[in-house]
PDB file of C-alpha atoms in Angstrom:
ATOM      1  CA  UNK Y   1       0.323  -0.442   0.192  1.00 73.00           C
ATOM      2  CA  UNK Y   2       1.667   3.662  -1.297  1.00 83.00           C
ATOM      3  CA  UNK Y   3      -1.591   5.552  -1.104  1.00 89.00           C
ATOM      4  CA  UNK Y   4      -3.990   6.816   0.889  1.00 90.00           C
ATOM      5  CA  UNK Y   5      -5.785   6.775  -2.778  1.00 91.00           C
ATOM      6  CA  UNK Y   6      -4.947   2.537  -3.193  1.00 92.00           C
ATOM      7  CA  UNK Y   7      -6.239   2.549   0.683  1.00 91.00           C
ATOM      8  CA  UNK Y   8      -9.856   4.269  -0.202  1.00 91.00           C
ATOM      9  CA  UNK Y   9      -9.932   1.762  -3.354  1.00 89.00           C
ATOM     10  CA  UNK Y  10      -9.485  -0.999  -1.224  1.00 90.00           C
ATOM     11  CA  UNK Y  11     -12.648  -0.510   1.375  1.00 90.00           C
ATOM     12  CA  UNK Y  12     -14.634   0.794  -1.608  1.00 87.00           C
ATOM     13  CA  UNK Y  13     -13.640  -3.379  -3.004  1.00 82.00           C
ATOM     14  CA  UNK Y  14     -14.078  -4.780   0.771  1.00 82.00           C
ATOM     15  CA  UNK Y  15     -17.383  -2.896   1.141  1.00 78.00           C
ATOM     16  CA  UNK Y  16     -18.646  -4.129  -2.311  1.00 73.00           C
ATOM     17  CA  UNK Y  17     -17.916  -7.663  -1.717  1.00 70.00           C
ATOM     18  CA  UNK Y  18     -19.181  -7.502   1.836  1.00 70.00           C
ATOM     19  CA  UNK Y  19     -22.301  -5.959   0.677  1.00 67.00           C
ATOM     20  CA  UNK Y  20     -23.014  -9.004  -1.696  1.00 60.00           C
ATOM     21  CA  UNK Y  21     -23.010 -11.042   1.013  1.00 62.00           C
ATOM     22  CA  UNK Y  22     -25.224 -10.075   3.410  1.00 63.00           C
ATOM     23  CA  UNK Y  23     -28.721  -7.782   3.681  1.00 58.00           C
ATOM     24  CA  UNK Y  24     -31.909  -8.297   1.329  1.00 63.00           C
ATOM     25  CA  UNK Y  25     -31.405  -8.782  -2.125  1.00 70.00           C
ATOM     26  CA  UNK Y  26     -34.103  -9.526  -4.923  1.00 79.00           C
ATOM     27  CA  UNK Y  27     -31.879 -12.055  -6.415  1.00 90.00           C
ATOM     28  CA  UNK Y  28     -29.640 -14.073  -4.518  1.00 92.00           C
ATOM     29  CA  UNK Y  29     -26.615 -16.820  -5.485  1.00 95.00           C
ATOM     30  CA  UNK Y  30     -26.425 -19.518  -2.799  1.00 95.00           C
ATOM     31  CA  UNK Y  31     -23.199 -21.741  -3.322  1.00 96.00           C
ATOM     32  CA  UNK Y  32     -23.111 -25.301  -1.617  1.00 95.00           C
ATOM     33  CA  UNK Y  33     -20.082 -25.527   0.842  1.00 93.00           C
ATOM     34  CA  UNK Y  34     -20.253 -28.559   2.123  1.00 93.00           C
ATOM     35  CA  UNK Y  35     -17.024 -30.331   2.060  1.00 94.00           C
ATOM     36  CA  UNK Y  36     -17.897 -32.064  -0.807  1.00 95.00           C
ATOM     37  CA  UNK Y  37     -18.493 -28.766  -2.420  1.00 93.00           C
ATOM     38  CA  UNK Y  38     -15.283 -27.749  -1.485  1.00 94.00           C
ATOM     39  CA  UNK Y  39     -13.312 -30.941  -2.946  1.00 95.00           C
ATOM     40  CA  UNK Y  40     -15.193 -30.141  -5.752  1.00 95.00           C
ATOM     41  CA  UNK Y  41     -14.730 -26.252  -6.299  1.00 95.00           C
ATOM     42  CA  UNK Y  42     -16.970 -24.460  -4.849  1.00 96.00           C
ATOM     43  CA  UNK Y  43     -14.323 -21.878  -3.781  1.00 96.00           C
ATOM     44  CA  UNK Y  44     -13.397 -21.141  -6.741  1.00 97.00           C
ATOM     45  CA  UNK Y  45     -16.538 -21.069  -8.237  1.00 96.00           C
ATOM     46  CA  UNK Y  46     -17.755 -18.423  -5.156  1.00 96.00           C
ATOM     47  CA  UNK Y  47     -14.350 -16.502  -6.057  1.00 95.00           C
ATOM     48  CA  UNK Y  48     -15.144 -16.345  -9.716  1.00 96.00           C
ATOM     49  CA  UNK Y  49     -18.632 -15.247  -8.639  1.00 96.00           C
ATOM     50  CA  UNK Y  50     -17.632 -12.424  -6.657  1.00 93.00           C
ATOM     51  CA  UNK Y  51     -15.504 -10.963  -9.349  1.00 94.00           C
ATOM     52  CA  UNK Y  52     -17.949 -11.621 -12.198  1.00 94.00           C
ATOM     53  CA  UNK Y  53     -20.592  -9.726  -9.807  1.00 93.00           C
ATOM     54  CA  UNK Y  54     -18.570  -6.965  -9.198  1.00 91.00           C
ATOM     55  CA  UNK Y  55     -17.164  -6.707 -12.985  1.00 93.00           C
ATOM     56  CA  UNK Y  56     -20.939  -6.691 -14.558  1.00 92.00           C
ATOM     57  CA  UNK Y  57     -21.793  -4.125 -11.350  1.00 90.00           C
ATOM     58  CA  UNK Y  58     -24.997  -6.298 -10.108  1.00 90.00           C
ATOM     59  CA  UNK Y  59     -25.364  -5.000  -6.472  1.00 84.00           C
ATOM     60  CA  UNK Y  60     -28.598  -6.003  -6.456  1.00 87.00           C
ATOM     61  CA  UNK Y  61     -27.199  -9.705  -6.131  1.00 91.00           C
ATOM     62  CA  UNK Y  62     -26.251 -11.250  -2.577  1.00 89.00           C
ATOM     63  CA  UNK Y  63     -24.106 -14.343  -2.920  1.00 92.00           C
ATOM     64  CA  UNK Y  64     -24.424 -16.714   0.235  1.00 91.00           C
ATOM     65  CA  UNK Y  65     -23.199 -19.877   1.271  1.00 92.00           C
ATOM     66  CA  UNK Y  66     -24.895 -22.943   2.027  1.00 92.00           C
ATOM     67  CA  UNK Y  67     -24.279 -26.291   3.350  1.00 92.00           C
ATOM     68  CA  UNK Y  68     -24.322 -29.751   1.688  1.00 90.00           C
ATOM     69  CA  UNK Y  69     -27.644 -30.502   0.155  1.00 87.00           C
ATOM     70  CA  UNK Y  70     -27.518 -33.867  -0.071  1.00 89.00           C
ATOM     71  CA  UNK Y  71     -26.292 -33.795  -4.263  1.00 90.00           C
ATOM     72  CA  UNK Y  72     -22.582 -34.457  -3.538  1.00 92.00           C
ATOM     73  CA  UNK Y  73     -22.048 -36.126  -6.878  1.00 93.00           C
ATOM     74  CA  UNK Y  74     -22.996 -33.073  -8.563  1.00 94.00           C
ATOM     75  CA  UNK Y  75     -20.715 -30.778  -6.729  1.00 95.00           C
ATOM     76  CA  UNK Y  76     -19.851 -27.631  -6.963  1.00 95.00           C
ATOM     77  CA  UNK Y  77     -24.054 -26.643  -7.509  1.00 95.00           C
ATOM     78  CA  UNK Y  78     -25.646 -23.281  -6.826  1.00 95.00           C
ATOM     79  CA  UNK Y  79     -29.149 -22.132  -6.781  1.00 95.00           C
ATOM     80  CA  UNK Y  80     -30.253 -18.616  -8.353  1.00 95.00           C
ATOM     81  CA  UNK Y  81     -33.294 -17.442  -6.675  1.00 93.00           C
ATOM     82  CA  UNK Y  82     -35.418 -14.560  -8.338  1.00 90.00           C
ATOM     83  CA  UNK Y  83     -38.220 -13.921  -6.566  1.00 85.00           C
ATOM     84  CA  UNK Y  84     -40.544 -16.901  -6.544  1.00 86.00           C
ATOM     85  CA  UNK Y  85     -38.291 -19.021  -9.207  1.00 91.00           C
ATOM     86  CA  UNK Y  86     -35.205 -20.971  -8.074  1.00 93.00           C
ATOM     87  CA  UNK Y  87     -32.861 -22.927 -10.122  1.00 95.00           C
ATOM     88  CA  UNK Y  88     -30.449 -25.254  -9.329  1.00 96.00           C
ATOM     89  CA  UNK Y  89     -27.268 -25.486 -11.472  1.00 97.00           C
ATOM     90  CA  UNK Y  90     -24.875 -28.417 -10.887  1.00 96.00           C
ATOM     91  CA  UNK Y  91     -21.495 -28.934 -12.044  1.00 96.00           C
ATOM     92  CA  UNK Y  92     -20.706 -25.425 -12.042  1.00 96.00           C
ATOM     93  CA  UNK Y  93     -17.022 -24.628 -12.522  1.00 96.00           C
ATOM     94  CA  UNK Y  94     -15.273 -21.355 -13.376  1.00 96.00           C
ATOM     95  CA  UNK Y  95     -16.641 -20.887 -16.906  1.00 97.00           C
ATOM     96  CA  UNK Y  96     -20.155 -21.879 -15.850  1.00 97.00           C
ATOM     97  CA  UNK Y  97     -19.999 -19.246 -13.274  1.00 97.00           C
ATOM     98  CA  UNK Y  98     -19.281 -16.633 -15.438  1.00 96.00           C
ATOM     99  CA  UNK Y  99     -21.477 -17.900 -17.889  1.00 97.00           C
ATOM    100  CA  UNK Y 100     -24.413 -18.420 -15.202  1.00 96.00           C
ATOM    101  CA  UNK Y 101     -23.749 -14.587 -14.331  1.00 96.00           C
ATOM    102  CA  UNK Y 102     -24.123 -13.373 -17.405  1.00 96.00           C
ATOM    103  CA  UNK Y 103     -27.015 -15.298 -19.276  1.00 96.00           C
ATOM    104  CA  UNK Y 104     -28.939 -16.153 -16.377  1.00 95.00           C
ATOM    105  CA  UNK Y 105     -28.756 -12.976 -14.267  1.00 93.00           C
ATOM    106  CA  UNK Y 106     -28.096 -10.047 -16.607  1.00 93.00           C
ATOM    107  CA  UNK Y 107     -30.878 -11.612 -19.561  1.00 93.00           C
ATOM    108  CA  UNK Y 108     -32.554 -13.854 -17.741  1.00 92.00           C
ATOM    109  CA  UNK Y 109     -31.787 -16.871 -19.703  1.00 94.00           C
ATOM    110  CA  UNK Y 110     -31.752 -20.281 -17.671  1.00 95.00           C
ATOM    111  CA  UNK Y 111     -29.521 -22.352 -19.083  1.00 96.00           C
ATOM    112  CA  UNK Y 112     -31.529 -25.432 -18.662  1.00 95.00           C
ATOM    113  CA  UNK Y 113     -28.579 -27.827 -19.962  1.00 96.00           C
ATOM    114  CA  UNK Y 114     -27.289 -26.901 -16.259  1.00 96.00           C
ATOM    115  CA  UNK Y 115     -29.571 -27.541 -14.403  1.00 95.00           C
ATOM    116  CA  UNK Y 116     -30.405 -30.369 -12.146  1.00 89.00           C
ATOM    117  CA  UNK Y 117     -33.319 -32.145 -13.189  1.00 69.00           C
TER     118      UNK Y 117
END
């Protein structure tokens, strides 16, 4: 850290990340973070989601974590909730996470081939 401006930038970044993880939001993403999810790469998925939400300026989306939902063979998985609609995506990797943000959250397009059926 070399300047006050860098410190301000870091504060703004961290505040935006914290805001994405708390509060009431119209849209939310819950990532399953049981041991099976973490072993399958859920932490990397969360990191990608945080970055993508920030880059796309989707501050109205909450990103939360949940425990194992019993679909261990399909981890990492995440649930997108928009109003009353819930969609569960399975076997999510970093590239799929970006696509889910861009297509589902930004365009309202559910990627059916990646959902639990």
